[in-house]
Coordinates of C-alpha atoms in Angstrom, one line a residue:
Chain A
M1 CA -1.2 -30.3 84.7
P2 CA -1.9 -26.9 83.2
Q3 CA 0.8 -24.5 83.4
A4 CA 0.6 -21.7 86.1
R5 CA 2.1 -19.3 83.6
F6 CA -1.3 -18.8 81.9
N7 CA -4.1 -16.9 83.4
D8 CA -7.0 -18.5 85.0
A9 CA -9.5 -17.3 82.5
L10 CA -7.7 -18.9 79.5
I11 CA -7.2 -22.2 81.4
A12 CA -11.0 -22.1 82.3
K13 CA -12.1 -21.4 78.8
G14 CA -9.6 -24.0 77.3
Q15 CA -11.0 -26.5 79.8
E16 CA -14.5 -25.7 78.8
V17 CA -14.0 -25.9 75.2
L18 CA -11.9 -29.2 75.2
D19 CA -14.6 -30.7 77.4
A20 CA -17.2 -29.7 74.8
M21 CA -15.2 -31.5 72.1
R22 CA -15.5 -34.8 74.2
F23 CA -19.2 -34.2 74.5
A24 CA -19.4 -33.6 70.7
S25 CA -17.5 -36.7 70.0
P26 CA -17.2 -39.7 72.3
A27 CA -14.3 -41.0 70.0
L28 CA -12.1 -38.1 71.3
V29 CA -9.2 -39.8 73.2
Q30 CA -7.4 -36.7 74.2
A31 CA -7.2 -33.1 73.3
V32 CA -4.8 -30.3 74.4
L33 CA -4.8 -26.6 74.0
L34 CA -1.2 -25.7 73.9
S35 CA 1.0 -22.4 73.5
D36 CA 3.0 -22.0 70.5
D37 CA 6.2 -22.7 72.4
G38 CA 4.9 -25.9 73.6
F39 CA 3.3 -25.5 77.1
E40 CA 0.0 -27.3 77.8
V41 CA -2.8 -24.8 78.9
A42 CA -5.5 -27.4 79.3
R43 CA -6.4 -30.8 78.5
T44 CA -9.2 -33.3 78.4
P45 CA -9.6 -35.9 79.9
R46 CA -8.5 -33.7 83.0
M47 CA -7.2 -36.6 85.1
S48 CA -5.1 -38.1 82.4
E49 CA -1.3 -38.1 83.0
S50 CA 0.6 -35.6 81.4
D51 CA 4.3 -34.6 81.5
G52 CA 3.8 -32.0 79.0
R53 CA 5.7 -34.0 76.3
F54 CA 2.7 -34.3 73.9
A55 CA 2.2 -30.4 74.2
S56 CA 5.9 -30.0 73.2
M57 CA 5.7 -32.5 70.2
A58 CA 2.5 -31.0 69.0
S59 CA 4.2 -27.3 69.0
S60 CA 7.3 -28.7 67.1
V61 CA 4.9 -30.4 64.4
Q62 CA 2.6 -27.3 64.0
A63 CA 5.8 -25.2 63.5
L64 CA 7.2 -27.6 61.0
S65 CA 3.8 -28.1 59.1
E66 CA 3.6 -24.1 58.9
A67 CA 7.4 -24.0 57.7
V68 CA 6.6 -26.6 54.8
V69 CA 3.4 -24.4 53.8
H70 CA 5.5 -21.2 53.8
E71 CA 8.3 -22.9 51.8
L72 CA 5.8 -24.1 49.2
R73 CA 4.1 -20.7 49.4
S74 CA 0.7 -22.4 49.9
G75 CA -0.9 -19.6 52.0
T76 CA -1.4 -20.5 55.5
G77 CA -1.5 -23.8 57.2
D78 CA -5.0 -24.1 58.7
E79 CA -5.1 -27.6 59.9
M80 CA -2.7 -30.5 60.1
I81 CA -3.9 -34.3 59.9
I82 CA -2.0 -37.4 61.0
Q83 CA -3.8 -40.4 60.1
A84 CA -2.6 -43.4 62.2
S85 CA -3.7 -47.1 62.2
Q86 CA -5.6 -46.5 65.3
G87 CA -6.9 -43.1 65.1
V88 CA -6.3 -39.6 63.6
V89 CA -4.6 -36.6 65.2
I90 CA -6.1 -33.4 64.2
Q91 CA -4.2 -30.1 64.9
A92 CA -5.4 -26.5 64.3
R93 CA -4.4 -23.0 65.1
V94 CA -6.6 -20.8 67.2
G95 CA -7.2 -18.0 64.5
T96 CA -3.8 -16.2 64.2
R97 CA -3.1 -16.5 68.2
P98 CA 0.0 -18.3 69.5
A99 CA -2.3 -21.2 70.6
V100 CA -3.1 -24.6 69.1
V101 CA -5.6 -27.2 69.8
S102 CA -4.4 -31.0 69.1
A103 CA -6.8 -33.8 69.4
L104 CA -6.5 -37.6 69.1
F105 CA -9.7 -39.3 67.9
G106 CA -10.2 -43.1 67.6
T107 CA -11.0 -44.9 64.5
D108 CA -14.7 -45.0 65.0
E109 CA -15.3 -41.6 64.0
S110 CA -15.3 -40.0 60.5
L111 CA -12.5 -37.7 59.5
G112 CA -15.1 -35.0 58.6
K113 CA -16.7 -35.2 61.9
C114 CA -13.2 -34.9 63.7
L115 CA -12.4 -31.8 61.7
V116 CA -15.9 -30.2 62.6
V117 CA -15.4 -30.8 66.2
T118 CA -11.8 -29.4 66.1
R119 CA -12.8 -26.3 64.0
R120 CA -15.8 -25.6 66.4
A121 CA -13.3 -25.6 69.4
T122 CA -10.9 -23.3 67.7
A123 CA -13.7 -20.9 66.5
T124 CA -14.9 -20.8 70.1
L125 CA -11.5 -20.1 71.6
E126 CA -10.9 -17.3 68.7
E127 CA -14.2 -15.7 69.8
A128 CA -12.8 -15.5 73.4
F129 CA -9.6 -14.1 72.4
A130 CA -11.3 -11.5 70.0
S131 CA -13.7 -10.3 72.8
G132 CA -10.8 -10.0 75.1
A133 CA -12.2 -12.5 77.5
V134 CA -8.8 -14.5 77.5
S135 CA -5.3 -13.7 76.5
I136 CA -2.2 -15.7 76.3
E137 CA 0.4 -13.1 77.2
P138 CA 3.1 -14.4 79.2
F139 CA 3.4 -13.3 82.8
Chain B
M1 CA 30.5 -32.4 46.3
A2 CA 31.2 -33.3 49.9
E3 CA 28.1 -32.6 52.2
H4 CA 28.2 -32.6 55.9
V5 CA 25.3 -32.2 58.4
I6 CA 26.4 -29.9 61.4
L7 CA 24.1 -29.4 64.4
V8 CA 24.2 -26.1 66.2
V9 CA 23.3 -26.8 70.0
G10 CA 23.1 -25.0 73.1
P11 CA 20.9 -23.5 75.7
M12 CA 18.1 -21.1 75.0
G13 CA 19.4 -17.5 74.1
A14 CA 22.9 -18.6 73.1
G15 CA 22.4 -17.4 69.8
K16 CA 21.8 -20.5 67.5
T17 CA 19.0 -19.0 65.4
T18 CA 21.1 -15.9 64.8
A19 CA 24.3 -17.8 64.0
I20 CA 22.4 -20.0 61.5
A21 CA 20.8 -17.1 59.8
T22 CA 24.3 -15.3 59.7
M23 CA 26.1 -18.1 58.1
S24 CA 23.5 -19.5 55.8
D25 CA 23.7 -18.9 51.9
I26 CA 20.0 -19.4 51.7
E27 CA 16.8 -18.0 53.4
T28 CA 16.8 -20.1 56.5
V29 CA 14.0 -22.3 57.6
K30 CA 12.9 -21.1 61.1
T31 CA 10.3 -22.5 63.6
E32 CA 10.2 -19.8 66.2
A33 CA 7.2 -19.4 68.6
V34 CA 6.2 -16.7 71.0
N35 CA 8.2 -17.3 74.1
T36 CA 6.1 -17.6 77.2
E37 CA 9.1 -18.3 79.5
R38 CA 10.2 -14.7 79.7
N39 CA 11.0 -15.3 83.3
V40 CA 13.7 -17.8 82.2
V41 CA 15.0 -16.1 79.3
D42 CA 14.1 -12.6 78.3
K43 CA 13.6 -13.1 74.5
A44 CA 10.6 -12.7 72.5
T45 CA 10.7 -15.8 70.6
T46 CA 12.0 -19.5 70.9
T47 CA 12.9 -22.3 68.4
V48 CA 10.5 -25.3 68.9
A49 CA 11.7 -27.6 66.1
L50 CA 14.6 -26.7 64.1
D51 CA 16.3 -24.0 62.4
Y52 CA 17.8 -24.9 58.8
G53 CA 20.4 -23.2 56.6
E54 CA 23.0 -24.1 54.0
I55 CA 26.6 -22.8 53.4
S56 CA 29.2 -23.7 51.0
L57 CA 32.8 -23.8 52.2
G58 CA 34.6 -23.5 48.8
P59 CA 33.4 -25.2 45.6
S60 CA 33.4 -28.6 46.8
E61 CA 32.2 -28.5 50.3
K62 CA 28.6 -27.9 51.4
I63 CA 27.3 -27.8 55.0
R64 CA 23.7 -28.3 56.1
L65 CA 23.2 -26.6 59.3
Y66 CA 20.5 -27.7 61.6
G67 CA 19.9 -25.7 64.9
V68 CA 18.2 -27.6 67.7
P69 CA 15.6 -26.1 70.3
G70 CA 17.7 -25.2 73.5
Q71 CA 15.0 -26.4 75.9
K72 CA 15.2 -30.1 77.4
R73 CA 11.3 -30.5 76.7
F74 CA 12.3 -30.7 73.1
D75 CA 14.7 -33.2 73.4
F76 CA 12.9 -35.7 71.0
M77 CA 14.1 -33.2 68.4
W78 CA 17.6 -33.6 69.6
Q79 CA 17.3 -37.5 69.2
I80 CA 16.0 -37.0 65.7
L81 CA 18.7 -34.5 64.5
K82 CA 21.7 -35.9 66.2
A83 CA 21.4 -39.2 64.4
R84 CA 22.3 -37.7 61.1
A85 CA 25.0 -35.1 62.2
V86 CA 28.6 -35.6 61.8
G87 CA 29.8 -32.3 63.4
M88 CA 28.6 -30.1 66.1
L89 CA 28.8 -26.5 67.0
V90 CA 28.2 -25.9 70.7
L91 CA 27.3 -22.3 71.7
V92 CA 27.6 -21.3 75.2
K93 CA 26.1 -18.0 76.6
N94 CA 28.6 -16.6 79.0
D95 CA 26.3 -14.5 80.9
A96 CA 24.2 -17.5 81.8
Q97 CA 23.7 -18.6 85.4
D98 CA 26.1 -21.5 84.9
P99 CA 27.7 -21.6 81.3
K100 CA 30.2 -24.4 82.4
A101 CA 27.2 -26.6 83.5
D102 CA 25.4 -25.9 80.2
L103 CA 28.6 -26.9 78.1
L104 CA 28.9 -30.1 80.0
R105 CA 25.2 -30.8 79.7
F106 CA 25.1 -30.4 75.9
F107 CA 28.5 -32.0 75.3
E108 CA 27.4 -35.1 77.2
E109 CA 23.9 -35.1 75.4
F110 CA 25.5 -35.0 72.0
K111 CA 28.8 -36.8 72.8
E112 CA 28.2 -39.5 70.1
I113 CA 28.7 -36.7 67.4
H114 CA 32.2 -35.9 69.0
D115 CA 33.0 -39.4 68.9
R116 CA 32.0 -39.9 65.2
G117 CA 33.0 -36.4 63.6
G118 CA 33.9 -33.3 65.3
V119 CA 33.0 -30.5 67.7
V120 CA 33.8 -26.9 68.2
V121 CA 32.6 -24.6 71.1
G122 CA 31.6 -21.0 70.5
V123 CA 31.3 -18.7 73.6
T124 CA 28.8 -16.0 72.9
H125 CA 28.0 -12.8 75.0
S126 CA 31.7 -12.6 76.2
D127 CA 31.5 -9.0 75.8
V128 CA 29.0 -8.8 78.5
Q129 CA 30.4 -11.4 80.7
P130 CA 34.4 -12.2 79.9
F131 CA 34.6 -15.2 82.3
P132 CA 34.7 -18.1 82.0
S133 CA 37.6 -17.8 79.6
T134 CA 38.0 -20.0 76.5
I135 CA 41.0 -21.5 78.5
D136 CA 38.5 -22.2 81.4
Y137 CA 36.4 -24.1 78.9
Q138 CA 39.1 -26.1 77.4
R139 CA 40.3 -27.1 81.0
L140 CA 36.6 -28.0 81.8
L141 CA 36.6 -30.4 78.8
A142 CA 39.8 -31.7 79.4
E143 CA 39.0 -32.6 83.0
H144 CA 35.6 -34.3 82.2
Y145 CA 36.5 -35.7 78.8
P146 CA 40.2 -36.5 78.7
G147 CA 41.3 -36.9 75.0
A148 CA 38.4 -35.0 73.7
V149 CA 39.3 -32.6 70.8
A150 CA 36.9 -29.4 70.8
P151 CA 38.5 -26.1 70.0
V152 CA 36.9 -23.1 71.9
F153 CA 36.3 -19.8 70.2
T154 CA 34.7 -16.5 71.5
I155 CA 32.2 -15.6 68.8
D156 CA 29.5 -13.0 67.9
P157 CA 26.6 -15.0 66.3
R158 CA 26.2 -12.0 64.1
N159 CA 29.8 -12.0 62.8
R160 CA 29.9 -14.2 59.8
D161 CA 33.7 -14.2 59.4
Q162 CA 34.1 -15.7 63.0
L163 CA 31.3 -18.2 62.4
V164 CA 32.9 -19.3 59.0
T165 CA 36.2 -19.6 60.5
M166 CA 34.9 -21.8 63.2
L167 CA 32.9 -23.9 60.8
S168 CA 36.0 -24.4 58.5
V169 CA 38.0 -25.7 61.6
L170 CA 35.1 -28.1 62.3
A171 CA 34.8 -29.3 58.7
A172 CA 38.5 -29.9 58.7
S173 CA 38.3 -32.1 61.8
V174 CA 35.2 -33.9 60.4
D175 CA 37.2 -34.6 57.0
S176 CA 40.3 -35.7 58.9
R177 CA 38.4 -38.0 61.1
A178 CA 36.6 -39.6 58.2
M179 CA 39.9 -39.9 56.3
F180 CA 41.6 -41.9 59.2
S181 CA 38.5 -44.1 59.8
G182 CA 38.2 -44.9 56.1
R183 CA 34.8 -43.4 55.6

């Protein structure tokens, strides 16, 4: 369930963007928009079970990947890819916001398509943040 | 050179990240994120994966320090990190709602580290809230874990001398445990 700590506009926009990812790629198994500190903002499919654990793990992985990039002085960590035997997890920060999209795709999708779909999602969310339509400030 | 992996555990806001940064000889690795739970603990950021630092205790002993996230929702990181630790520093925030319960919760969660190595307890924020006292905590542990050895100190996580003293006690405990067990 999306957390009540986030405002309705962010939850609605997040849901819209994640649903658009599913439309763009039928291979999308699940996608979550999460806050940097590991709380779920929105998810698709909407009815899937969630105890928030995936969002917590995704935030830890995001932070560790960015720590590695920082340690290696390799700029900023734009995307993280976990290739599994039965799918691929793509994770990307929304611009410079404290928000991340994490998506699991099945094997019947090319990595390039997975990346494009995820990039479009984060770009759309970043536009919404930049325009002031949504924000992630804690209550 | 002997090397030990020591965990720094405790609830959110106890001072784990600060303590590791204060102790470490190297620039620490931090994984802090904007805290959206300001209603729970009023701090700007929170650790979501781990903190990492290193400190040498003399020419022949090096400590690798790992700080764990304080919130239960990150307990998968607790499982990963506790498997490799031989000692543990539990920080308790004395002005929390129920610091005694916090100590028991974290001691129980990471008890296997006590059983194979050593534990020390650091009570923070005692300048704001002096009670429970260190004796109260010692009695609490003795009551719930008879025979457990876990010295209790009041500390300021910004005070390196206090932290190094506590860490030295812990390292001695780990070394003596290893010596008696033949490890």
